[in-house]
mmCIF file of C-alpha atoms and ligand atoms in Angstrom:
data_model
loop_
_atom_site.group_PDB
_atom_site.id
_atom_site.type_symbol
_atom_site.label_atom_id
_atom_site.label_comp_id
_atom_site.label_asym_id
_atom_site.label_seq_id
_atom_site.Cartn_x
_atom_site.Cartn_y
_atom_site.Cartn_z
ATOM 1 C CA UNK A 410 8.570 139.067 -210.115
ATOM 2 C CA UNK A 411 10.063 135.567 -209.727
ATOM 3 C CA UNK A 412 8.382 132.504 -211.189
ATOM 4 C CA UNK A 413 6.801 131.344 -207.923
ATOM 5 C CA UNK A 414 5.333 134.764 -207.151
ATOM 6 C CA UNK A 415 4.117 134.987 -210.723
ATOM 7 C CA UNK A 416 2.292 131.632 -210.410
ATOM 8 C CA UNK A 417 0.726 132.714 -207.150
ATOM 9 C CA UNK A 418 -0.529 135.957 -208.577
ATOM 10 C CA UNK A 419 -2.024 134.020 -211.514
ATOM 11 C CA UNK A 420 -3.787 131.618 -209.109
ATOM 12 C CA UNK A 421 -4.974 134.557 -207.036
ATOM 13 C CA UNK A 422 -6.435 136.377 -210.031
ATOM 14 C CA UNK A 423 -7.917 133.237 -211.580
ATOM 15 C CA UNK A 424 -9.834 132.506 -208.356
ATOM 16 C CA UNK A 425 -10.829 136.144 -207.922
ATOM 17 C CA UNK A 426 -12.516 136.036 -211.330
ATOM 18 C CA UNK A 427 -14.393 132.817 -210.475
ATOM 19 C CA UNK A 428 -16.667 134.351 -207.828
ATOM 20 C CA UNK A 429 -19.883 134.062 -209.932
ATOM 21 C CA UNK A 430 -19.079 130.498 -211.018
ATOM 22 C CA UNK A 431 -18.324 129.480 -207.436
ATOM 23 C CA UNK A 432 -21.702 130.795 -206.312
ATOM 24 C CA UNK A 433 -23.461 129.012 -209.179
ATOM 25 C CA UNK A 434 -21.834 125.684 -208.260
ATOM 26 C CA UNK A 435 -22.683 126.283 -204.601
ATOM 27 C CA UNK A 436 -26.312 127.031 -205.493
ATOM 28 C CA UNK A 437 -26.611 123.862 -207.585
ATOM 29 C CA UNK A 438 -25.110 121.610 -204.946
ATOM 30 C CA UNK A 439 -27.035 123.168 -202.023
ATOM 31 C CA UNK A 440 -30.268 122.755 -203.978
ATOM 32 C CA UNK A 441 -29.544 119.036 -204.357
ATOM 33 C CA UNK A 442 -30.748 117.267 -201.207
ATOM 34 C CA UNK A 443 -28.133 114.846 -199.892
ATOM 35 C CA UNK A 444 -28.978 113.515 -196.440
ATOM 36 C CA UNK A 445 -26.573 110.759 -195.394
ATOM 37 C CA UNK A 446 -29.199 108.005 -195.732
ATOM 38 C CA UNK A 447 -30.347 109.235 -199.155
ATOM 39 C CA UNK A 448 -27.876 107.510 -201.482
ATOM 40 C CA UNK A 449 -29.604 108.781 -204.605
ATOM 41 C CA UNK A 450 -29.376 112.348 -203.308
ATOM 42 C CA UNK A 451 -25.753 112.081 -202.175
ATOM 43 C CA UNK A 452 -24.853 110.673 -205.605
ATOM 44 C CA UNK A 453 -26.823 113.456 -207.313
ATOM 45 C CA UNK A 454 -24.771 116.005 -205.359
ATOM 46 C CA UNK A 455 -21.716 114.087 -206.562
ATOM 47 C CA UNK A 456 -22.936 114.341 -210.167
ATOM 48 C CA UNK A 457 -23.013 118.152 -209.851
ATOM 49 C CA UNK A 458 -19.305 118.051 -208.954
ATOM 50 C CA UNK A 459 -18.469 115.461 -211.612
ATOM 51 C CA UNK A 460 -20.037 117.690 -214.298
ATOM 52 C CA UNK A 461 -17.878 120.548 -213.043
ATOM 53 C CA UNK A 462 -14.721 118.412 -213.229
ATOM 54 C CA UNK A 463 -15.616 117.135 -216.693
ATOM 55 C CA UNK A 464 -16.005 120.696 -217.952
ATOM 56 C CA UNK A 465 -12.669 121.565 -216.325
ATOM 57 C CA UNK A 466 -10.968 118.547 -217.917
ATOM 58 C CA UNK A 467 -10.116 116.926 -214.572
ATOM 59 C CA UNK A 468 -10.349 113.105 -214.481
ATOM 60 C CA UNK A 469 -12.536 111.526 -211.807
ATOM 61 C CA UNK A 470 -12.806 108.005 -210.440
ATOM 62 C CA UNK A 471 -15.479 106.395 -208.292
ATOM 63 C CA UNK A 472 -15.597 103.996 -205.379
ATOM 64 C CA UNK A 473 -19.120 102.648 -205.395
ATOM 65 C CA UNK A 474 -21.181 101.582 -202.433
ATOM 66 C CA UNK A 475 -24.635 100.040 -202.438
ATOM 67 C CA UNK A 476 -25.911 101.732 -199.330
ATOM 68 C CA UNK A 477 -24.015 105.011 -198.976
ATOM 69 C CA UNK A 478 -23.113 107.695 -201.452
ATOM 70 C CA UNK A 479 -20.223 106.791 -203.754
ATOM 71 C CA UNK A 480 -16.804 108.258 -203.011
ATOM 72 C CA UNK A 481 -15.363 110.373 -205.819
ATOM 73 C CA UNK A 482 -11.712 111.211 -206.427
ATOM 74 C CA UNK A 483 -10.771 114.076 -208.748
ATOM 75 C CA UNK A 484 -7.088 114.214 -209.545
ATOM 76 C CA UNK A 485 -4.825 116.954 -210.852
ATOM 77 C CA UNK A 486 -1.644 115.004 -211.551
ATOM 78 C CA UNK A 487 1.994 115.879 -211.885
ATOM 79 C CA UNK A 488 3.966 113.824 -214.324
ATOM 80 C CA UNK A 489 7.023 113.282 -212.147
ATOM 81 C CA UNK A 490 8.178 111.613 -208.959
ATOM 82 C CA UNK A 491 6.033 113.872 -206.795
ATOM 83 C CA UNK A 492 3.058 111.862 -207.961
ATOM 84 C CA UNK A 493 3.770 109.288 -205.254
ATOM 85 C CA UNK A 494 2.958 111.546 -202.333
ATOM 86 C CA UNK A 495 -0.009 113.702 -203.268
ATOM 87 C CA UNK A 496 -1.764 116.494 -201.436
ATOM 88 C CA UNK A 497 -5.204 115.401 -200.308
ATOM 89 C CA UNK A 498 -8.211 117.729 -200.197
ATOM 90 C CA UNK A 499 -11.147 116.191 -198.352
ATOM 91 C CA UNK A 500 -14.825 116.964 -198.076
ATOM 92 C CA UNK A 501 -18.180 115.273 -197.511
ATOM 93 C CA UNK A 502 -21.280 115.754 -199.647
ATOM 94 C CA UNK A 503 -23.828 114.400 -197.197
ATOM 95 C CA UNK A 504 -25.839 116.622 -194.887
ATOM 96 C CA UNK A 505 -28.017 116.044 -191.820
ATOM 97 C CA UNK A 506 -31.153 117.188 -193.664
ATOM 98 C CA UNK A 507 -33.949 114.999 -195.008
ATOM 99 C CA UNK A 508 -35.176 114.946 -198.594
ATOM 100 C CA UNK A 509 -37.339 117.965 -199.400
ATOM 101 C CA UNK A 510 -35.360 120.418 -197.271
ATOM 102 C CA UNK A 511 -33.828 122.198 -200.284
ATOM 103 C CA UNK A 512 -37.270 122.760 -201.825
ATOM 104 C CA UNK A 513 -38.467 124.256 -198.533
ATOM 105 C CA UNK A 514 -35.553 126.635 -198.161
ATOM 106 C CA UNK A 515 -33.488 126.781 -201.339
ATOM 107 C CA UNK A 516 -30.113 128.503 -201.634
ATOM 108 C CA UNK A 517 -30.388 132.247 -201.175
ATOM 109 C CA UNK A 518 -28.048 135.195 -200.694
ATOM 110 C CA UNK A 519 -28.761 138.140 -198.418
ATOM 111 C CA UNK A 520 -26.011 140.722 -198.407
ATOM 112 C CA UNK A 521 -22.776 138.892 -197.636
ATOM 113 C CA UNK A 522 -24.515 135.807 -196.252
ATOM 114 C CA UNK A 523 -25.647 132.698 -198.110
ATOM 115 C CA UNK A 524 -28.167 130.237 -196.691
ATOM 116 C CA UNK A 525 -29.466 126.782 -197.516
ATOM 117 C CA UNK A 526 -29.220 123.188 -196.255
ATOM 118 C CA UNK A 527 -25.598 122.136 -195.907
ATOM 119 C CA UNK A 528 -24.255 125.460 -197.207
ATOM 120 C CA UNK A 529 -21.728 125.647 -194.367
ATOM 121 C CA UNK A 530 -21.380 121.957 -193.487
ATOM 122 C CA UNK A 531 -19.917 121.593 -195.933
ATOM 123 C CA UNK A 532 -21.000 122.289 -199.493
ATOM 124 C CA UNK A 533 -19.118 125.592 -199.579
ATOM 125 C CA UNK A 534 -15.979 123.626 -198.699
ATOM 126 C CA UNK A 535 -16.620 121.255 -201.617
ATOM 127 C CA UNK A 536 -16.858 124.241 -203.951
ATOM 128 C CA UNK A 537 -13.591 125.632 -202.571
ATOM 129 C CA UNK A 538 -11.830 122.288 -203.116
ATOM 130 C CA UNK A 539 -13.271 121.981 -206.627
ATOM 131 C CA UNK A 540 -12.065 125.437 -207.655
ATOM 132 C CA UNK A 541 -8.620 124.979 -206.093
ATOM 133 C CA UNK A 542 -8.247 121.790 -208.159
ATOM 134 C CA UNK A 543 -9.439 123.626 -211.263
ATOM 135 C CA UNK A 544 -7.045 126.534 -210.639
ATOM 136 C CA UNK A 545 -4.013 124.226 -210.550
ATOM 137 C CA UNK A 546 -5.284 122.238 -213.512
ATOM 138 C CA UNK A 547 -5.453 125.484 -215.467
ATOM 139 C CA UNK A 548 -2.325 127.243 -214.211
ATOM 140 C CA UNK A 549 -0.056 124.486 -212.875
ATOM 141 C CA UNK A 550 2.594 125.066 -210.250
ATOM 142 C CA UNK A 551 1.397 122.404 -207.812
ATOM 143 C CA UNK A 552 4.363 120.875 -205.978
ATOM 144 C CA UNK A 553 2.732 117.411 -206.064
ATOM 145 C CA UNK A 554 -0.384 115.790 -207.460
ATOM 146 C CA UNK A 555 -3.555 117.044 -205.827
ATOM 147 C CA UNK A 556 -6.411 114.667 -205.047
ATOM 148 C CA UNK A 557 -9.872 115.838 -204.157
ATOM 149 C CA UNK A 558 -11.749 113.187 -202.195
ATOM 150 C CA UNK A 559 -15.505 113.754 -202.030
ATOM 151 C CA UNK A 560 -17.241 111.311 -199.696
ATOM 152 C CA UNK A 561 -20.886 110.811 -198.788
ATOM 153 C CA UNK A 562 -21.260 109.493 -195.249
ATOM 154 C CA UNK A 563 -19.383 111.733 -192.798
ATOM 155 C CA UNK A 564 -22.425 112.768 -190.786
ATOM 156 C CA UNK A 565 -22.889 109.127 -189.803
ATOM 157 C CA UNK A 566 -19.186 108.593 -188.976
ATOM 158 C CA UNK A 567 -18.118 107.467 -192.477
ATOM 159 C CA UNK A 568 -18.919 103.729 -192.255
ATOM 160 C CA UNK A 569 -18.131 103.305 -195.970
ATOM 161 C CA UNK A 570 -15.531 106.021 -196.577
ATOM 162 C CA UNK A 571 -13.330 105.561 -193.538
ATOM 163 C CA UNK A 572 -11.032 102.927 -195.096
ATOM 164 C CA UNK A 573 -10.619 104.965 -198.250
ATOM 165 C CA UNK A 574 -9.867 108.127 -196.271
ATOM 166 C CA UNK A 575 -7.257 106.256 -194.253
ATOM 167 C CA UNK A 576 -5.691 104.751 -197.380
ATOM 168 C CA UNK A 577 -5.516 108.049 -199.267
ATOM 169 C CA UNK A 578 -4.312 109.981 -196.207
ATOM 170 C CA UNK A 579 -1.542 107.437 -195.573
ATOM 171 C CA UNK A 580 -0.134 108.084 -199.056
ATOM 172 C CA UNK A 581 -0.472 111.859 -198.848
ATOM 173 C CA UNK A 582 2.145 114.392 -197.767
ATOM 174 C CA UNK A 583 -0.519 116.687 -196.341
ATOM 175 C CA UNK A 584 -4.277 116.711 -195.845
ATOM 176 C CA UNK A 585 -6.604 119.701 -195.910
ATOM 177 C CA UNK A 586 -10.197 119.081 -194.850
ATOM 178 C CA UNK A 587 -12.609 121.776 -196.037
ATOM 179 C CA UNK A 588 -15.012 121.524 -193.102
ATOM 180 C CA UNK A 589 -16.263 125.015 -192.255
ATOM 181 C CA UNK A 590 -13.978 127.535 -190.606
ATOM 182 C CA UNK A 591 -15.280 128.759 -187.257
ATOM 183 C CA UNK A 592 -17.586 131.834 -187.237
ATOM 184 C CA UNK A 593 -14.482 133.788 -186.117
ATOM 185 C CA UNK A 594 -12.714 132.741 -189.305
ATOM 186 C CA UNK A 595 -10.358 130.447 -187.417
ATOM 187 C CA UNK A 596 -9.416 127.024 -188.716
ATOM 188 C CA UNK A 597 -9.392 123.786 -186.706
ATOM 189 C CA UNK A 598 -6.134 122.382 -185.350
ATOM 190 C CA UNK A 599 -7.615 119.766 -183.037
ATOM 191 C CA UNK A 600 -10.818 117.799 -182.612
ATOM 192 C CA UNK A 601 -12.123 115.303 -180.113
ATOM 193 C CA UNK A 602 -12.683 111.689 -181.009
ATOM 194 C CA UNK A 603 -16.066 110.093 -180.361
ATOM 195 C CA UNK A 604 -17.556 106.660 -179.902
ATOM 196 C CA UNK A 605 -21.287 106.282 -180.371
ATOM 197 C CA UNK A 606 -22.570 103.263 -178.465
ATOM 198 C CA UNK A 607 -25.782 101.354 -177.963
ATOM 199 C CA UNK A 608 -26.279 99.960 -174.467
ATOM 200 C CA UNK A 609 -29.113 97.433 -174.328
ATOM 201 C CA UNK A 610 -30.484 95.947 -171.109
ATOM 202 C CA UNK A 611 -32.575 92.778 -171.117
ATOM 203 C CA UNK A 612 -34.830 91.933 -168.171
ATOM 204 C CA UNK A 613 -37.931 89.801 -167.578
ATOM 205 C CA UNK A 614 -41.507 90.985 -168.043
ATOM 206 C CA UNK A 615 -44.080 90.510 -165.301
ATOM 207 C CA UNK A 616 -47.446 91.954 -164.308
ATOM 208 C CA UNK A 617 -46.667 94.814 -161.947
ATOM 209 C CA UNK A 618 -49.603 93.945 -159.671
ATOM 210 C CA UNK A 619 -50.037 90.186 -159.940
ATOM 211 C CA UNK A 620 -46.436 88.910 -159.925
ATOM 212 C CA UNK A 621 -44.173 91.939 -159.530
ATOM 213 C CA UNK A 622 -41.388 89.944 -157.833
ATOM 214 C CA UNK A 623 -41.092 87.539 -160.772
ATOM 215 C CA UNK A 624 -40.010 90.401 -163.023
ATOM 216 C CA UNK A 625 -36.572 91.887 -163.615
ATOM 217 C CA UNK A 626 -36.778 95.515 -164.619
ATOM 218 C CA UNK A 627 -34.493 96.494 -167.480
ATOM 219 C CA UNK A 628 -35.413 100.129 -166.813
ATOM 220 C CA UNK A 629 -34.239 99.912 -163.184
ATOM 221 C CA UNK A 630 -30.957 98.422 -164.341
ATOM 222 C CA UNK A 631 -30.500 100.994 -167.099
ATOM 223 C CA UNK A 632 -31.204 103.820 -164.635
ATOM 224 C CA UNK A 633 -28.486 102.476 -162.344
ATOM 225 C CA UNK A 634 -26.039 102.208 -165.239
ATOM 226 C CA UNK A 635 -26.789 105.762 -166.334
ATOM 227 C CA UNK A 636 -25.884 107.050 -162.875
ATOM 228 C CA UNK A 637 -22.670 105.009 -162.936
ATOM 229 C CA UNK A 638 -21.810 106.316 -166.419
ATOM 230 C CA UNK A 639 -21.419 109.795 -164.905
ATOM 231 C CA UNK A 640 -18.085 108.632 -163.507
ATOM 232 C CA UNK A 641 -16.727 108.427 -167.078
ATOM 233 C CA UNK A 642 -16.800 112.198 -167.524
ATOM 234 C CA UNK A 643 -13.466 113.789 -166.665
ATOM 235 C CA UNK A 644 -13.433 117.511 -167.352
ATOM 236 C CA UNK A 645 -9.668 117.822 -166.919
ATOM 237 C CA UNK A 646 -8.914 115.180 -169.533
ATOM 238 C CA UNK A 647 -11.685 116.377 -171.838
ATOM 239 C CA UNK A 648 -13.548 113.071 -171.577
ATOM 240 C CA UNK A 649 -17.353 113.255 -171.606
ATOM 241 C CA UNK A 650 -20.187 110.720 -171.590
ATOM 242 C CA UNK A 651 -23.524 111.918 -172.925
ATOM 243 C CA UNK A 652 -26.616 109.726 -172.747
ATOM 244 C CA UNK A 653 -28.417 111.277 -175.674
ATOM 245 C CA UNK A 654 -31.319 108.852 -175.999
ATOM 246 C CA UNK A 655 -33.107 106.381 -173.759
ATOM 247 C CA UNK A 656 -36.019 104.138 -174.501
ATOM 248 C CA UNK A 657 -37.606 101.066 -173.022
ATOM 249 C CA UNK A 658 -40.513 99.454 -171.249
ATOM 250 C CA UNK A 659 -43.774 98.053 -172.466
ATOM 251 C CA UNK A 660 -46.674 99.509 -170.499
ATOM 252 C CA UNK A 661 -46.989 101.303 -167.177
ATOM 253 C CA UNK A 662 -48.218 98.126 -165.480
ATOM 254 C CA UNK A 663 -45.537 95.803 -166.862
ATOM 255 C CA UNK A 664 -42.092 95.256 -165.347
ATOM 256 C CA UNK A 665 -39.875 96.415 -168.214
ATOM 257 C CA UNK A 666 -38.315 93.564 -170.222
ATOM 258 C CA UNK A 667 -36.094 95.851 -172.308
ATOM 259 C CA UNK A 668 -34.424 99.247 -172.133
ATOM 260 C CA UNK A 669 -31.696 100.902 -174.166
ATOM 261 C CA UNK A 670 -29.538 103.994 -174.121
ATOM 262 C CA UNK A 671 -27.444 105.617 -176.830
ATOM 263 C CA UNK A 672 -24.204 106.968 -175.488
ATOM 264 C CA UNK A 673 -21.780 109.493 -177.012
ATOM 265 C CA UNK A 674 -18.305 109.319 -175.481
ATOM 266 C CA UNK A 675 -15.793 112.035 -176.418
ATOM 267 C CA UNK A 676 -12.066 112.053 -175.779
ATOM 268 C CA UNK A 677 -9.049 114.143 -176.732
ATOM 269 C CA UNK A 678 -6.240 111.643 -177.238
ATOM 270 C CA UNK A 679 -6.284 108.281 -178.944
ATOM 271 C CA UNK A 680 -4.496 106.837 -175.910
ATOM 272 C CA UNK A 681 -7.592 107.529 -173.763
ATOM 273 C CA UNK A 682 -9.826 105.539 -176.086
ATOM 274 C CA UNK A 683 -9.113 102.048 -174.717
ATOM 275 C CA UNK A 684 -9.359 103.012 -171.047
ATOM 276 C CA UNK A 685 -12.683 104.787 -171.572
ATOM 277 C CA UNK A 686 -14.036 101.889 -173.565
ATOM 278 C CA UNK A 687 -13.012 99.451 -170.799
ATOM 279 C CA UNK A 688 -14.776 101.549 -168.156
ATOM 280 C CA UNK A 689 -18.016 101.669 -170.140
ATOM 281 C CA UNK A 690 -17.787 97.926 -170.798
ATOM 282 C CA UNK A 691 -17.347 97.257 -167.065
ATOM 283 C CA UNK A 692 -20.503 99.245 -166.295
ATOM 284 C CA UNK A 693 -22.355 97.333 -169.009
ATOM 285 C CA UNK A 694 -21.163 93.985 -167.675
ATOM 286 C CA UNK A 695 -22.022 94.469 -164.009
ATOM 287 C CA UNK A 696 -25.762 94.389 -163.381
ATOM 288 C CA UNK A 697 -27.214 95.206 -159.954
ATOM 289 C CA UNK A 698 -30.813 94.224 -160.692
ATOM 290 C CA UNK A 699 -31.034 90.407 -160.422
ATOM 291 C CA UNK A 700 -32.137 88.691 -163.613
ATOM 292 C CA UNK A 701 -30.958 91.402 -165.982
ATOM 293 C CA UNK A 702 -28.065 91.391 -168.414
ATOM 294 C CA UNK A 703 -26.736 93.918 -170.868
ATOM 295 C CA UNK A 704 -24.897 94.229 -174.137
ATOM 296 C CA UNK A 705 -22.802 97.092 -175.448
ATOM 297 C CA UNK A 706 -22.045 97.769 -179.105
ATOM 298 C CA UNK A 707 -20.213 100.471 -181.015
ATOM 299 C CA UNK A 708 -22.415 101.949 -183.735
ATOM 300 C CA UNK A 709 -20.083 104.690 -184.965
ATOM 301 C CA UNK A 710 -16.726 106.182 -184.256
ATOM 302 C CA UNK A 711 -14.446 109.124 -185.020
ATOM 303 C CA UNK A 712 -10.788 109.359 -184.113
ATOM 304 C CA UNK A 713 -9.485 112.590 -182.578
ATOM 305 C CA UNK A 714 -7.541 115.117 -184.651
ATOM 306 C CA UNK A 715 -4.409 115.410 -182.544
ATOM 307 C CA UNK A 716 -2.027 118.233 -183.395
ATOM 308 C CA UNK A 717 1.546 117.178 -184.230
ATOM 309 C CA UNK A 718 4.753 119.056 -184.983
ATOM 310 C CA UNK A 719 4.092 118.697 -188.710
ATOM 311 C CA UNK A 720 0.427 119.656 -188.523
ATOM 312 C CA UNK A 721 1.546 122.774 -186.637
ATOM 313 C CA UNK A 722 3.862 123.575 -189.555
ATOM 314 C CA UNK A 723 0.950 123.155 -191.944
ATOM 315 C CA UNK A 724 -1.111 125.523 -189.833
ATOM 316 C CA UNK A 725 1.735 128.063 -189.649
ATOM 317 C CA UNK A 726 1.976 128.003 -193.435
ATOM 318 C CA UNK A 727 -1.788 128.525 -193.830
ATOM 319 C CA UNK A 728 -1.813 131.315 -191.263
ATOM 320 C CA UNK A 729 1.092 133.160 -192.874
ATOM 321 C CA UNK A 730 -0.495 132.943 -196.337
ATOM 322 C CA UNK A 731 -3.757 134.244 -194.861
ATOM 323 C CA UNK A 732 -1.911 137.124 -193.190
ATOM 324 C CA UNK A 733 -0.295 138.072 -196.519
ATOM 325 C CA UNK A 734 -3.789 138.271 -198.001
ATOM 326 C CA UNK A 735 -4.875 140.467 -195.087
ATOM 327 C CA UNK A 736 -6.860 137.759 -193.291
ATOM 328 C CA UNK A 737 -6.220 137.014 -189.627
ATOM 329 C CA UNK A 738 -6.586 133.300 -188.958
ATOM 330 C CA UNK A 739 -5.940 131.421 -185.750
ATOM 331 C CA UNK A 740 -6.253 127.762 -184.853
ATOM 332 C CA UNK A 741 -8.981 126.397 -182.585
ATOM 333 C CA UNK A 742 -9.762 123.163 -180.815
ATOM 334 C CA UNK A 743 -13.299 121.803 -181.016
ATOM 335 C CA UNK A 744 -15.172 118.924 -179.414
ATOM 336 C CA UNK A 745 -16.875 118.287 -182.767
ATOM 337 C CA UNK A 746 -15.599 115.349 -184.812
ATOM 338 C CA UNK A 747 -14.748 115.003 -188.498
ATOM 339 C CA UNK A 748 -12.993 112.791 -191.022
ATOM 340 C CA UNK A 749 -9.774 114.735 -190.405
ATOM 341 C CA UNK A 750 -9.276 112.542 -187.312
ATOM 342 C CA UNK A 751 -9.035 109.416 -189.507
ATOM 343 C CA UNK A 752 -6.544 111.215 -191.748
ATOM 344 C CA UNK A 753 -4.284 112.508 -188.992
ATOM 345 C CA UNK A 754 -4.253 109.098 -187.289
ATOM 346 C CA UNK A 755 -2.272 107.904 -190.334
ATOM 347 C CA UNK A 756 0.565 110.199 -189.276
ATOM 348 C CA UNK A 757 -0.039 112.672 -192.096
ATOM 349 C CA UNK A 758 -0.069 116.387 -191.212
ATOM 350 C CA UNK A 759 -3.712 117.437 -191.347
ATOM 351 C CA UNK A 760 -5.420 120.800 -191.141
ATOM 352 C CA UNK A 761 -9.194 121.023 -190.755
ATOM 353 C CA UNK A 762 -11.677 123.857 -191.125
ATOM 354 C CA UNK A 763 -10.210 125.270 -194.341
ATOM 355 C CA UNK A 764 -13.693 125.669 -195.845
ATOM 356 C CA UNK A 765 -15.822 128.785 -195.935
ATOM 357 C CA UNK A 766 -16.397 130.979 -192.882
ATOM 358 C CA UNK A 767 -19.813 130.329 -191.444
ATOM 359 C CA UNK A 768 -21.846 128.937 -188.602
ATOM 360 C CA UNK A 769 -25.095 127.457 -187.223
ATOM 361 C CA UNK A 770 -24.422 124.112 -188.952
ATOM 362 C CA UNK A 771 -27.184 121.485 -188.699
ATOM 363 C CA UNK A 772 -29.855 124.206 -188.182
ATOM 364 C CA UNK A 773 -32.150 126.140 -190.549
ATOM 365 C CA UNK A 774 -30.114 129.279 -189.732
ATOM 366 C CA UNK A 775 -26.929 127.742 -191.186
ATOM 367 C CA UNK A 776 -24.983 130.337 -193.212
ATOM 368 C CA UNK A 777 -21.674 131.183 -194.837
ATOM 369 C CA UNK A 778 -20.044 134.533 -195.493
ATOM 370 C CA UNK A 779 -20.104 134.812 -199.274
ATOM 371 C CA UNK A 780 -16.803 136.697 -199.478
ATOM 372 C CA UNK A 781 -15.021 133.882 -197.691
ATOM 373 C CA UNK A 782 -15.605 131.531 -200.628
ATOM 374 C CA UNK A 783 -12.984 133.159 -202.863
ATOM 375 C CA UNK A 784 -10.859 134.287 -199.916
ATOM 376 C CA UNK A 785 -10.456 130.790 -198.449
ATOM 377 C CA UNK A 786 -9.914 129.239 -201.892
ATOM 378 C CA UNK A 787 -6.997 131.650 -202.433
ATOM 379 C CA UNK A 788 -5.459 130.921 -199.012
ATOM 380 C CA UNK A 789 -5.754 127.177 -199.591
ATOM 381 C CA UNK A 790 -4.371 127.289 -203.122
ATOM 382 C CA UNK A 791 -1.371 129.452 -202.235
ATOM 383 C CA UNK A 792 -0.661 127.290 -199.171
ATOM 384 C CA UNK A 793 -0.650 124.249 -201.461
ATOM 385 C CA UNK A 794 1.668 126.016 -203.875
ATOM 386 C CA UNK A 795 4.152 126.601 -201.039
ATOM 387 C CA UNK A 796 3.999 123.089 -199.592
ATOM 388 C CA UNK A 797 7.658 122.193 -199.621
ATOM 389 C CA UNK A 798 9.750 119.176 -198.728
ATOM 390 C CA UNK A 799 9.243 120.121 -195.068
ATOM 391 C CA UNK A 800 5.783 118.684 -195.369
ATOM 392 C CA UNK A 801 6.814 115.561 -197.204
ATOM 393 C CA UNK A 802 6.238 112.621 -194.930
ATOM 394 C CA UNK A 803 6.763 109.570 -197.044
HETATM 395 ZN ZN1 LIG B 2143 -19.132 118.436 -191.802
#
């Protein structure tokens, strides 16, 4: 056996033997509530990981935020020139669930399935990243330094972590994001981008019986805008406009002084972003109900994960390693967004969905396949081991 194959078989066996420890770490982190707006919880979930890294002898550093969960970087270094262009493993600790959810339905295993809040999206992925880091720290053989970035605000479009993700991704030779694999076991090669917007319409209140014609109905204007917003959707280009929320008005017998809509625009290529934004702005600016005006603001945003030649190479590598381990993996495109879009926009080859195999994210039925925890950790680790100069960008 040559040295490289020997290292890989050591990594393989080391991870194989860590199945119970992986499940214990997953249990502890799933049972720690960490909704995006619960900073204390997101940091507590971070502390579970930090304890793991301390036991493993892996140094960690923190980027603190007052409002959102702190970002944590765990680093397995190489003491040579390859330190300049590390491999980045990403994951988010926050979930969409409120405090108390873990007490209501704590981590549990039934057969080959594990359940609990955030188990799939994406605490299992965090456990995979943590153990891949630990495997290389123990065995060595990593072609470059490996950085695990554990953020806390992805479910709300990473208002705090985005800059850090972009900075770390820019330096990296390759990025793996451990968001869940699809229920089929496939990973994610492409994702849509999204802009979440608030459209507010301001009118003038009036008594609907006494002085109806002195009023300007914000609801009438918003209704007209909503109809016009349908023109944004373009199935062929993969552009969609969803009005997910509307609110407004005062009472049934008052001409509405205020109305608002929350809009979710999705698009496939970064180059479509400006044109779509301009179209929505034009609809916001032109009011047909006299006496009304509107304002449009962006409240959150994800960039699309656009496949490139180099990200295809990264996927090919992952797929071939999986095949060697007897696992058939393909690449999928999804309309769902993730931090991998921010990473790939830096020009760094990025592969998403390298977490556990599971489904039903954001619901009480959310699950992972327990066997996939070790399986995906092995595929990821061996892919990292084989990351050659082909994947070196910088
Ligand atoms: Zn996620």
